Amino acid sequence: MTEMVYGAVPERGGDPILPKWWRTIDKWSMSCVLILFVIGLLLGLAASPPLAARNGFEPFHYVSRQAVFGILALIAMLLTSMMSPTLVRRLAVLGFLAAFVGLAMLPFLGTDFGKGAVRWYSLGFASIQPSEFLKPGFIVVGAWMLAASQQINGPPGTAWSFSLCVAIVLMLALQPDFGQACLVLFGWGVMYFVAGAPMILLVGMAGLVILGGTLAYSKSEHFARRIDGFLNPDVDPTTQLGYATNAIREGGLFGVGVGEGQVKWSLPDAHTDFIVAVAAEEYGLVLVLIIIALYASIVVRSLLRLMRERDPFIRLAGTGLACVFGVQAMINMGVAVRLLPAKGMTLPFVSYGGSSLIAGGIAVGMLLAFTRTRPQGEIADLLRGRGR
């Protein structure tokens, strides 16, 4: 339909896949992801040996696993980034359905690994967290529904996507996993806003979120304990937040030196949720600012490229993926510096974790696929009168 109205811009036929992919991909964003992965391995060398010693493994057991999972994530990212938006959407629907069923079956077949929240399936040699794979799948499926609702005589995609969002948020809250629930709700809200949501509805949604948080605080001891700990002006130095806060303060501008940090011996999640505390203590504020700049570069560059896109589905899906990616990083670092309550959320491509690394690779691969330059889909081409 778009081609019938605006005319199609002819593309060079017969181009090999790899040269065409390299010519159209956002190389800067892809380079930032690779740098983040290298930084993650570097920090893993410092943060994981104490945990390996406590669990009776070789000193670099967790670093080796992170390297394996990271390589799989990068392969998934590269393969996904080579796909067309249509193929990405089709595979995302299948992945979303599988992850949704997996999330629904967690109360019956899942495990909590002693952490109080049933979020994983144990495979013996590894574990799978369905919510990590559900996020990118839902963003793409939700964007597809929202874009379809904008068509003349289109389906009620807004209502469908919101219903899915509510179902997912409720299942995540019951685990409980309020961090992932907030990310899913945020991702849908961003896409709805970009799709042209009335402000009154967005204000109403904000009110519902506040009401839901109040109910969660009154009904969930797990949620209330984390909120109380965050609001308490006195930080217990023997808690994870206390150790992380002290480590960041000790690191200063340039850090205490490679391998000289002490927080990794005290924090059980130093290699995952509080990896930025290890970075701040051993390498100082300089490395933390570099990490922040890398995440900001990926998000800003992606949004700038998506601003030129006139396909509603690509614009909505890409915006949702970019914003969720950036906000997850912001939440992880915000928790470490006590700007936010503890969430149990990894730092994309830096923290240790199989599901988070591979799912992150798929999500960024989708984002790179959506932000590839396509002359047929950019508003600037229409304004220049190309293809007419």
PDB file of N, CA and C in Angstrom, residues 209-302:
ATOM      1  N   VAL A 209      -0.544   3.013  37.854  1.00  0.00           N
ATOM      2  CA  VAL A 209       0.752   2.501  38.315  1.00  0.00           C
ATOM      3  C   VAL A 209       0.961   2.843  39.793  1.00  0.00           C
ATOM      4  N   ILE A 210       0.617   4.074  40.173  1.00  0.00           N
ATOM      5  CA  ILE A 210       0.753   4.475  41.574  1.00  0.00           C
ATOM      6  C   ILE A 210      -0.161   3.636  42.463  1.00  0.00           C
ATOM      7  N   LEU A 211      -1.393   3.403  41.991  1.00  0.00           N
ATOM      8  CA  LEU A 211      -2.329   2.575  42.753  1.00  0.00           C
ATOM      9  C   LEU A 211      -1.810   1.144  42.885  1.00  0.00           C
ATOM     10  N   GLY A 212      -1.259   0.610  41.763  1.00  0.00           N
ATOM     11  CA  GLY A 212      -0.707  -0.740  41.818  1.00  0.00           C
ATOM     12  C   GLY A 212       0.477  -0.839  42.753  1.00  0.00           C
ATOM     13  N   GLY A 213       1.337   0.196  42.753  1.00  0.00           N
ATOM     14  CA  GLY A 213       2.468   0.196  43.684  1.00  0.00           C
ATOM     15  C   GLY A 213       2.022   0.239  45.127  1.00  0.00           C
ATOM     16  N   THR A 214       0.965   1.011  45.402  1.00  0.00           N
ATOM     17  CA  THR A 214       0.439   1.086  46.771  1.00  0.00           C
ATOM     18  C   THR A 214      -0.114  -0.260  47.228  1.00  0.00           C
ATOM     19  N   LEU A 215      -0.847  -0.927  46.335  1.00  0.00           N
ATOM     20  CA  LEU A 215      -1.377  -2.245  46.677  1.00  0.00           C
ATOM     21  C   LEU A 215      -0.259  -3.256  46.886  1.00  0.00           C
ATOM     22  N   ALA A 216       0.767  -3.189  46.017  1.00  0.00           N
ATOM     23  CA  ALA A 216       1.892  -4.110  46.156  1.00  0.00           C
ATOM     24  C   ALA A 216       2.619  -3.893  47.469  1.00  0.00           C
ATOM     25  N   TYR A 217       2.739  -2.639  47.861  1.00  0.00           N
ATOM     26  CA  TYR A 217       3.414  -2.323  49.128  1.00  0.00           C
ATOM     27  C   TYR A 217       2.642  -2.886  50.323  1.00  0.00           C
ATOM     28  N   SER A 218       1.324  -2.834  50.240  1.00  0.00           N
ATOM     29  CA  SER A 218       0.505  -3.301  51.366  1.00  0.00           C
ATOM     30  C   SER A 218       0.323  -4.812  51.388  1.00  0.00           C
ATOM     31  N   LYS A 219       0.457  -5.467  50.223  1.00  0.00           N
ATOM     32  CA  LYS A 219       0.182  -6.902  50.138  1.00  0.00           C
ATOM     33  C   LYS A 219       1.433  -7.762  50.039  1.00  0.00           C
ATOM     34  N   SER A 220       2.535  -7.211  49.551  1.00  0.00           N
ATOM     35  CA  SER A 220       3.743  -8.000  49.315  1.00  0.00           C
ATOM     36  C   SER A 220       4.834  -7.606  50.312  1.00  0.00           C
ATOM     37  N   GLU A 221       5.212  -8.549  51.162  1.00  0.00           N
ATOM     38  CA  GLU A 221       6.290  -8.285  52.124  1.00  0.00           C
ATOM     39  C   GLU A 221       7.608  -8.051  51.406  1.00  0.00           C
ATOM     40  N   HIS A 222       7.841  -8.801  50.319  1.00  0.00           N
ATOM     41  CA  HIS A 222       9.063  -8.662  49.524  1.00  0.00           C
ATOM     42  C   HIS A 222       9.185  -7.233  48.979  1.00  0.00           C
ATOM     43  N   PHE A 223       8.099  -6.720  48.398  1.00  0.00           N
ATOM     44  CA  PHE A 223       8.098  -5.374  47.817  1.00  0.00           C
ATOM     45  C   PHE A 223       8.246  -4.315  48.908  1.00  0.00           C
ATOM     46  N   ALA A 224       7.492  -4.491  50.010  1.00  0.00           N
ATOM     47  CA  ALA A 224       7.528  -3.506  51.092  1.00  0.00           C
ATOM     48  C   ALA A 224       8.916  -3.424  51.725  1.00  0.00           C
ATOM     49  N   ARG A 225       9.582  -4.577  51.868  1.00  0.00           N
ATOM     50  CA  ARG A 225      10.915  -4.585  52.477  1.00  0.00           C
ATOM     51  C   ARG A 225      11.898  -3.795  51.637  1.00  0.00           C
ATOM     52  N   ARG A 226      11.817  -3.910  50.323  1.00  0.00           N
ATOM     53  CA  ARG A 226      12.744  -3.183  49.453  1.00  0.00           C
ATOM     54  C   ARG A 226      12.445  -1.677  49.442  1.00  0.00           C
ATOM     55  N   ILE A 227      11.177  -1.323  49.467  1.00  0.00           N
ATOM     56  CA  ILE A 227      10.829   0.099  49.493  1.00  0.00           C
ATOM     57  C   ILE A 227      11.259   0.725  50.820  1.00  0.00           C
ATOM     58  N   ASP A 228      11.013   0.007  51.927  1.00  0.00           N
ATOM     59  CA  ASP A 228      11.414   0.526  53.239  1.00  0.00           C
ATOM     60  C   ASP A 228      12.921   0.699  53.325  1.00  0.00           C
ATOM     61  N   GLY A 229      13.660  -0.261  52.774  1.00  0.00           N
ATOM     62  CA  GLY A 229      15.115  -0.153  52.784  1.00  0.00           C
ATOM     63  C   GLY A 229      15.608   1.021  51.971  1.00  0.00           C
ATOM     64  N   PHE A 230      14.905   1.306  50.861  1.00  0.00           N
ATOM     65  CA  PHE A 230      15.298   2.434  50.020  1.00  0.00           C
ATOM     66  C   PHE A 230      14.994   3.772  50.695  1.00  0.00           C
ATOM     67  N   LEU A 231      13.848   3.853  51.385  1.00  0.00           N
ATOM     68  CA  LEU A 231      13.438   5.111  52.012  1.00  0.00           C
ATOM     69  C   LEU A 231      14.162   5.379  53.327  1.00  0.00           C
ATOM     70  N   ASN A 232      14.736   4.337  53.905  1.00  0.00           N
ATOM     71  CA  ASN A 232      15.437   4.518  55.181  1.00  0.00           C
ATOM     72  C   ASN A 232      16.677   5.397  54.967  1.00  0.00           C
ATOM     73  N   PRO A 233      16.792   6.516  55.670  1.00  0.00           N
ATOM     74  CA  PRO A 233      17.957   7.397  55.453  1.00  0.00           C
ATOM     75  C   PRO A 233      19.275   6.773  55.914  1.00  0.00           C
ATOM     76  N   ASP A 234      19.216   5.805  56.809  1.00  0.00           N
ATOM     77  CA  ASP A 234      20.422   5.148  57.317  1.00  0.00           C
ATOM     78  C   ASP A 234      20.636   3.838  56.568  1.00  0.00           C
ATOM     79  N   VAL A 235      21.751   3.731  55.861  1.00  0.00           N
ATOM     80  CA  VAL A 235      22.058   2.526  55.104  1.00  0.00           C
ATOM     81  C   VAL A 235      22.821   1.552  55.996  1.00  0.00           C
ATOM     82  N   ASP A 236      22.285   0.347  56.127  1.00  0.00           N
ATOM     83  CA  ASP A 236      22.967  -0.691  56.898  1.00  0.00           C
ATOM     84  C   ASP A 236      24.232  -1.100  56.148  1.00  0.00           C
ATOM     85  N   PRO A 237      25.414  -0.911  56.726  1.00  0.00           N
ATOM     86  CA  PRO A 237      26.654  -1.228  55.993  1.00  0.00           C
ATOM     87  C   PRO A 237      26.843  -2.707  55.703  1.00  0.00           C
ATOM     88  N   THR A 238      26.039  -3.580  56.337  1.00  0.00           N
ATOM     89  CA  THR A 238      26.178  -5.024  56.099  1.00  0.00           C
ATOM     90  C   THR A 238      25.215  -5.530  55.031  1.00  0.00           C
ATOM     91  N   THR A 239      24.435  -4.648  54.422  1.00  0.00           N
ATOM     92  CA  THR A 239      23.540  -5.054  53.345  1.00  0.00           C
ATOM     93  C   THR A 239      24.230  -4.866  51.995  1.00  0.00           C
ATOM     94  N   GLN A 240      23.600  -5.385  50.950  1.00  0.00           N
ATOM     95  CA  GLN A 240      24.181  -5.254  49.609  1.00  0.00           C
ATOM     96  C   GLN A 240      24.297  -3.785  49.206  1.00  0.00           C
ATOM     97  N   LEU A 241      23.249  -3.005  49.500  1.00  0.00           N
ATOM     98  CA  LEU A 241      23.306  -1.577  49.170  1.00  0.00           C
ATOM     99  C   LEU A 241      24.397  -0.872  49.965  1.00  0.00           C
ATOM    100  N   GLY A 242      24.580  -1.293  51.220  1.00  0.00           N
ATOM    101  CA  GLY A 242      25.635  -0.695  52.041  1.00  0.00           C
ATOM    102  C   GLY A 242      27.018  -0.977  51.487  1.00  0.00           C
ATOM    103  N   TYR A 243      27.258  -2.241  51.125  1.00  0.00           N
ATOM    104  CA  TYR A 243      28.551  -2.604  50.540  1.00  0.00           C
ATOM    105  C   TYR A 243      28.791  -1.850  49.229  1.00  0.00           C
ATOM    106  N   ALA A 244      27.736  -1.784  48.374  1.00  0.00           N
ATOM    107  CA  ALA A 244      27.885  -1.123  47.071  1.00  0.00           C
ATOM    108  C   ALA A 244      28.156   0.372  47.241  1.00  0.00           C
ATOM    109  N   THR A 245      27.421   1.004  48.143  1.00  0.00           N
ATOM    110  CA  THR A 245      27.619   2.434  48.374  1.00  0.00           C
ATOM    111  C   THR A 245      29.030   2.729  48.862  1.00  0.00           C
ATOM    112  N   ASN A 246      29.518   1.917  49.772  1.00  0.00           N
ATOM    113  CA  ASN A 246      30.880   2.110  50.292  1.00  0.00           C
ATOM    114  C   ASN A 246      31.925   1.896  49.201  1.00  0.00           C
ATOM    115  N   ALA A 247      31.701   0.894  48.347  1.00  0.00           N
ATOM    116  CA  ALA A 247      32.657   0.611  47.268  1.00  0.00           C
ATOM    117  C   ALA A 247      32.751   1.777  46.294  1.00  0.00           C
ATOM    118  N   ILE A 248      31.601   2.346  45.930  1.00  0.00           N
ATOM    119  CA  ILE A 248      31.595   3.478  45.001  1.00  0.00           C
ATOM    120  C   ILE A 248      32.307   4.674  45.618  1.00  0.00           C
ATOM    121  N   ARG A 249      32.087   4.886  46.919  1.00  0.00           N
ATOM    122  CA  ARG A 249      32.742   6.000  47.602  1.00  0.00           C
ATOM    123  C   ARG A 249      34.251   5.797  47.676  1.00  0.00           C
ATOM    124  N   GLU A 250      34.681   4.552  47.911  1.00  0.00           N
ATOM    125  CA  GLU A 250      36.112   4.254  48.011  1.00  0.00           C
ATOM    126  C   GLU A 250      36.813   4.384  46.668  1.00  0.00           C
ATOM    127  N   GLY A 251      36.094   4.104  45.571  1.00  0.00           N
ATOM    128  CA  GLY A 251      36.726   4.124  44.257  1.00  0.00           C
ATOM    129  C   GLY A 251      37.166   5.492  43.807  1.00  0.00           C
ATOM    130  N   GLY A 252      36.389   6.517  44.148  1.00  0.00           N
ATOM    131  CA  GLY A 252      36.763   7.869  43.751  1.00  0.00           C
ATOM    132  C   GLY A 252      36.777   8.053  42.245  1.00  0.00           C
ATOM    133  N   LEU A 253      37.693   8.862  41.760  1.00  0.00           N
ATOM    134  CA  LEU A 253      37.739   9.199  40.339  1.00  0.00           C
ATOM    135  C   LEU A 253      38.422   8.129  39.508  1.00  0.00           C
ATOM    136  N   PHE A 254      39.539   7.579  39.999  1.00  0.00           N
ATOM    137  CA  PHE A 254      40.325   6.633  39.203  1.00  0.00           C
ATOM    138  C   PHE A 254      40.381   5.235  39.805  1.00  0.00           C
ATOM    139  N   GLY A 255      39.689   4.978  40.917  1.00  0.00           N
ATOM    140  CA  GLY A 255      39.636   3.642  41.480  1.00  0.00           C
ATOM    141  C   GLY A 255      40.816   3.305  42.370  1.00  0.00           C
ATOM    142  N   VAL A 256      40.681   2.184  43.077  1.00  0.00           N
ATOM    143  CA  VAL A 256      41.741   1.742  43.993  1.00  0.00           C
ATOM    144  C   VAL A 256      42.786   0.882  43.292  1.00  0.00           C
ATOM    145  N   GLY A 257      42.526   0.507  42.050  1.00  0.00           N
ATOM    146  CA  GLY A 257      43.477  -0.318  41.306  1.00  0.00           C
ATOM    147  C   GLY A 257      42.883  -1.657  40.916  1.00  0.00           C
ATOM    148  N   VAL A 258      43.386  -2.202  39.829  1.00  0.00           N
ATOM    149  CA  VAL A 258      42.879  -3.471  39.310  1.00  0.00           C
ATOM    150  C   VAL A 258      43.163  -4.592  40.306  1.00  0.00           C
ATOM    151  N   GLY A 259      42.095  -5.314  40.689  1.00  0.00           N
ATOM    152  CA  GLY A 259      42.226  -6.427  41.615  1.00  0.00           C
ATOM    153  C   GLY A 259      42.317  -6.031  43.073  1.00  0.00           C
ATOM    154  N   GLU A 260      42.316  -4.733  43.375  1.00  0.00           N
ATOM    155  CA  GLU A 260      42.478  -4.272  44.752  1.00  0.00           C
ATOM    156  C   GLU A 260      41.146  -4.029  45.461  1.00  0.00           C
ATOM    157  N   GLY A 261      40.041  -4.147  44.762  1.00  0.00           N
ATOM    158  CA  GLY A 261      38.741  -3.896  45.371  1.00  0.00           C
ATOM    159  C   GLY A 261      38.361  -4.967  46.368  1.00  0.00           C
ATOM    160  N   GLN A 262      37.551  -4.583  47.355  1.00  0.00           N
ATOM    161  CA  GLN A 262      37.124  -5.501  48.410  1.00  0.00           C
ATOM    162  C   GLN A 262      35.641  -5.844  48.338  1.00  0.00           C
ATOM    163  N   VAL A 263      34.831  -5.082  47.599  1.00  0.00           N
ATOM    164  CA  VAL A 263      33.391  -5.300  47.612  1.00  0.00           C
ATOM    165  C   VAL A 263      33.021  -6.663  47.037  1.00  0.00           C
ATOM    166  N   LYS A 264      33.822  -7.193  46.119  1.00  0.00           N
ATOM    167  CA  LYS A 264      33.510  -8.479  45.498  1.00  0.00           C
ATOM    168  C   LYS A 264      33.562  -9.622  46.496  1.00  0.00           C
ATOM    169  N   TRP A 265      34.259  -9.436  47.624  1.00  0.00           N
ATOM    170  CA  TRP A 265      34.332 -10.475  48.650  1.00  0.00           C
ATOM    171  C   TRP A 265      33.132 -10.437  49.580  1.00  0.00           C
ATOM    172  N   SER A 266      32.368  -9.352  49.535  1.00  0.00           N
ATOM    173  CA  SER A 266      31.237  -9.185  50.441  1.00  0.00           C
ATOM    174  C   SER A 266      29.887  -9.316  49.746  1.00  0.00           C
ATOM    175  N   LEU A 267      29.812  -8.883  48.497  1.00  0.00           N
ATOM    176  CA  LEU A 267      28.547  -8.895  47.778  1.00  0.00           C
ATOM    177  C   LEU A 267      28.308 -10.241  47.097  1.00  0.00           C
ATOM    178  N   PRO A 268      27.195 -10.937  47.396  1.00  0.00           N
ATOM    179  CA  PRO A 268      26.915 -12.194  46.690  1.00  0.00           C
ATOM    180  C   PRO A 268      26.563 -11.996  45.226  1.00  0.00           C
ATOM    181  N   ASP A 269      26.048 -10.803  44.872  1.00  0.00           N
ATOM    182  CA  ASP A 269      25.666 -10.518  43.486  1.00  0.00           C
ATOM    183  C   ASP A 269      26.598  -9.501  42.837  1.00  0.00           C
ATOM    184  N   ALA A 270      27.875  -9.518  43.236  1.00  0.00           N
ATOM    185  CA  ALA A 270      28.822  -8.548  42.681  1.00  0.00           C
ATOM    186  C   ALA A 270      29.019  -8.744  41.183  1.00  0.00           C
ATOM    187  N   HIS A 271      28.836  -9.962  40.684  1.00  0.00           N
ATOM    188  CA  HIS A 271      29.057 -10.237  39.258  1.00  0.00           C
ATOM    189  C   HIS A 271      27.803 -10.031  38.420  1.00  0.00           C
ATOM    190  N   THR A 272      26.665  -9.718  39.066  1.00  0.00           N
ATOM    191  CA  THR A 272      25.409  -9.559  38.323  1.00  0.00           C
ATOM    192  C   THR A 272      24.789  -8.191  38.604  1.00  0.00           C
ATOM    193  N   ASP A 273      23.955  -8.127  39.652  1.00  0.00           N
ATOM    194  CA  ASP A 273      23.182  -6.906  39.900  1.00  0.00           C
ATOM    195  C   ASP A 273      24.052  -5.717  40.298  1.00  0.00           C
ATOM    196  N   PHE A 274      25.194  -5.962  40.944  1.00  0.00           N
ATOM    197  CA  PHE A 274      26.012  -4.857  41.455  1.00  0.00           C
ATOM    198  C   PHE A 274      27.386  -4.815  40.781  1.00  0.00           C
ATOM    199  N   ILE A 275      27.440  -5.196  39.518  1.00  0.00           N
ATOM    200  CA  ILE A 275      28.704  -5.197  38.795  1.00  0.00           C
ATOM    201  C   ILE A 275      29.262  -3.783  38.666  1.00  0.00           C
ATOM    202  N   VAL A 276      28.380  -2.769  38.624  1.00  0.00           N
ATOM    203  CA  VAL A 276      28.861  -1.397  38.487  1.00  0.00           C
ATOM    204  C   VAL A 276      29.582  -0.940  39.750  1.00  0.00           C
ATOM    205  N   ALA A 277      29.263  -1.546  40.912  1.00  0.00           N
ATOM    206  CA  ALA A 277      29.985  -1.211  42.142  1.00  0.00           C
ATOM    207  C   ALA A 277      31.428  -1.693  42.053  1.00  0.00           C
ATOM    208  N   VAL A 278      31.637  -2.863  41.436  1.00  0.00           N
ATOM    209  CA  VAL A 278      32.995  -3.371  41.231  1.00  0.00           C
ATOM    210  C   VAL A 278      33.749  -2.448  40.278  1.00  0.00           C
ATOM    211  N   ALA A 279      33.075  -2.011  39.211  1.00  0.00           N
ATOM    212  CA  ALA A 279      33.702  -1.095  38.251  1.00  0.00           C
ATOM    213  C   ALA A 279      34.089   0.216  38.917  1.00  0.00           C
ATOM    214  N   ALA A 280      33.197   0.761  39.753  1.00  0.00           N
ATOM    215  CA  ALA A 280      33.467   2.038  40.399  1.00  0.00           C
ATOM    216  C   ALA A 280      34.598   1.930  41.415  1.00  0.00           C
ATOM    217  N   GLU A 281      34.666   0.791  42.133  1.00  0.00           N
ATOM    218  CA  GLU A 281      35.696   0.663  43.167  1.00  0.00           C
ATOM    219  C   GLU A 281      37.084   0.452  42.557  1.00  0.00           C
ATOM    220  N   GLU A 282      37.200  -0.403  41.554  1.00  0.00           N
ATOM    221  CA  GLU A 282      38.523  -0.750  41.026  1.00  0.00           C
ATOM    222  C   GLU A 282      38.990   0.206  39.925  1.00  0.00           C
ATOM    223  N   TYR A 283      38.059   0.738  39.141  1.00  0.00           N
ATOM    224  CA  TYR A 283      38.446   1.587  38.015  1.00  0.00           C
ATOM    225  C   TYR A 283      37.970   3.024  38.167  1.00  0.00           C
ATOM    226  N   GLY A 284      37.137   3.294  39.157  1.00  0.00           N
ATOM    227  CA  GLY A 284      36.737   4.653  39.451  1.00  0.00           C
ATOM    228  C   GLY A 284      35.600   5.178  38.605  1.00  0.00           C
ATOM    229  N   LEU A 285      35.292   6.448  38.829  1.00  0.00           N
ATOM    230  CA  LEU A 285      34.198   7.106  38.124  1.00  0.00           C
ATOM    231  C   LEU A 285      34.440   7.156  36.618  1.00  0.00           C
ATOM    232  N   VAL A 286      35.697   7.147  36.218  1.00  0.00           N
ATOM    233  CA  VAL A 286      36.029   7.246  34.785  1.00  0.00           C
ATOM    234  C   VAL A 286      35.395   6.107  34.004  1.00  0.00           C
ATOM    235  N   LEU A 287      35.558   4.864  34.471  1.00  0.00           N
ATOM    236  CA  LEU A 287      34.992   3.721  33.756  1.00  0.00           C
ATOM    237  C   LEU A 287      33.465   3.761  33.799  1.00  0.00           C
ATOM    238  N   VAL A 288      32.897   4.172  34.922  1.00  0.00           N
ATOM    239  CA  VAL A 288      31.440   4.249  35.028  1.00  0.00           C
ATOM    240  C   VAL A 288      30.889   5.240  34.003  1.00  0.00           C
ATOM    241  N   LEU A 289      31.544   6.382  33.848  1.00  0.00           N
ATOM    242  CA  LEU A 289      31.102   7.362  32.864  1.00  0.00           C
ATOM    243  C   LEU A 289      31.231   6.827  31.441  1.00  0.00           C
ATOM    244  N   ILE A 290      32.277   6.043  31.193  1.00  0.00           N
ATOM    245  CA  ILE A 290      32.439   5.427  29.870  1.00  0.00           C
ATOM    246  C   ILE A 290      31.282   4.464  29.597  1.00  0.00           C
ATOM    247  N   ILE A 291      30.923   3.664  30.603  1.00  0.00           N
ATOM    248  CA  ILE A 291      29.814   2.721  30.449  1.00  0.00           C
ATOM    249  C   ILE A 291      28.511   3.466  30.176  1.00  0.00           C
ATOM    250  N   ILE A 292      28.268   4.540  30.927  1.00  0.00           N
ATOM    251  CA  ILE A 292      27.052   5.336  30.716  1.00  0.00           C
ATOM    252  C   ILE A 292      27.036   5.922  29.304  1.00  0.00           C
ATOM    253  N   ALA A 293      28.190   6.421  28.844  1.00  0.00           N
ATOM    254  CA  ALA A 293      28.273   7.007  27.501  1.00  0.00           C
ATOM    255  C   ALA A 293      27.990   5.967  26.419  1.00  0.00           C
ATOM    256  N   LEU A 294      28.434   4.738  26.623  1.00  0.00           N
ATOM    257  CA  LEU A 294      28.186   3.680  25.638  1.00  0.00           C
ATOM    258  C   LEU A 294      26.697   3.376  25.536  1.00  0.00           C
ATOM    259  N   TYR A 295      26.032   3.236  26.679  1.00  0.00           N
ATOM    260  CA  TYR A 295      24.587   2.981  26.644  1.00  0.00           C
ATOM    261  C   TYR A 295      23.845   4.158  26.019  1.00  0.00           C
ATOM    262  N   ALA A 296      24.222   5.377  26.408  1.00  0.00           N
ATOM    263  CA  ALA A 296      23.554   6.561  25.864  1.00  0.00           C
ATOM    264  C   ALA A 296      23.746   6.652  24.351  1.00  0.00           C
ATOM    265  N   SER A 297      24.925   6.288  23.867  1.00  0.00           N
ATOM    266  CA  SER A 297      25.194   6.346  22.426  1.00  0.00           C
ATOM    267  C   SER A 297      24.286   5.388  21.662  1.00  0.00           C
ATOM    268  N   ILE A 298      24.128   4.175  22.186  1.00  0.00           N
ATOM    269  CA  ILE A 298      23.270   3.196  21.513  1.00  0.00           C
ATOM    270  C   ILE A 298      21.836   3.697  21.441  1.00  0.00           C
ATOM    271  N   VAL A 299      21.320   4.202  22.572  1.00  0.00           N
ATOM    272  CA  VAL A 299      19.922   4.639  22.618  1.00  0.00           C
ATOM    273  C   VAL A 299      19.701   5.873  21.744  1.00  0.00           C
ATOM    274  N   VAL A 300      20.559   6.870  21.882  1.00  0.00           N
ATOM    275  CA  VAL A 300      20.360   8.119  21.142  1.00  0.00           C
ATOM    276  C   VAL A 300      20.512   7.899  19.642  1.00  0.00           C
ATOM    277  N   ARG A 301      21.545   7.158  19.228  1.00  0.00           N
ATOM    278  CA  ARG A 301      21.745   6.909  17.803  1.00  0.00           C
ATOM    279  C   ARG A 301      20.565   6.140  17.222  1.00  0.00           C
ATOM    280  N   SER A 302      20.059   5.160  17.969  1.00  0.00           N
ATOM    281  CA  SER A 302      18.923   4.375  17.479  1.00  0.00           C
ATOM    282  C   SER A 302      17.689   5.248  17.317  1.00  0.00           C
TER     283      SER A 302
END
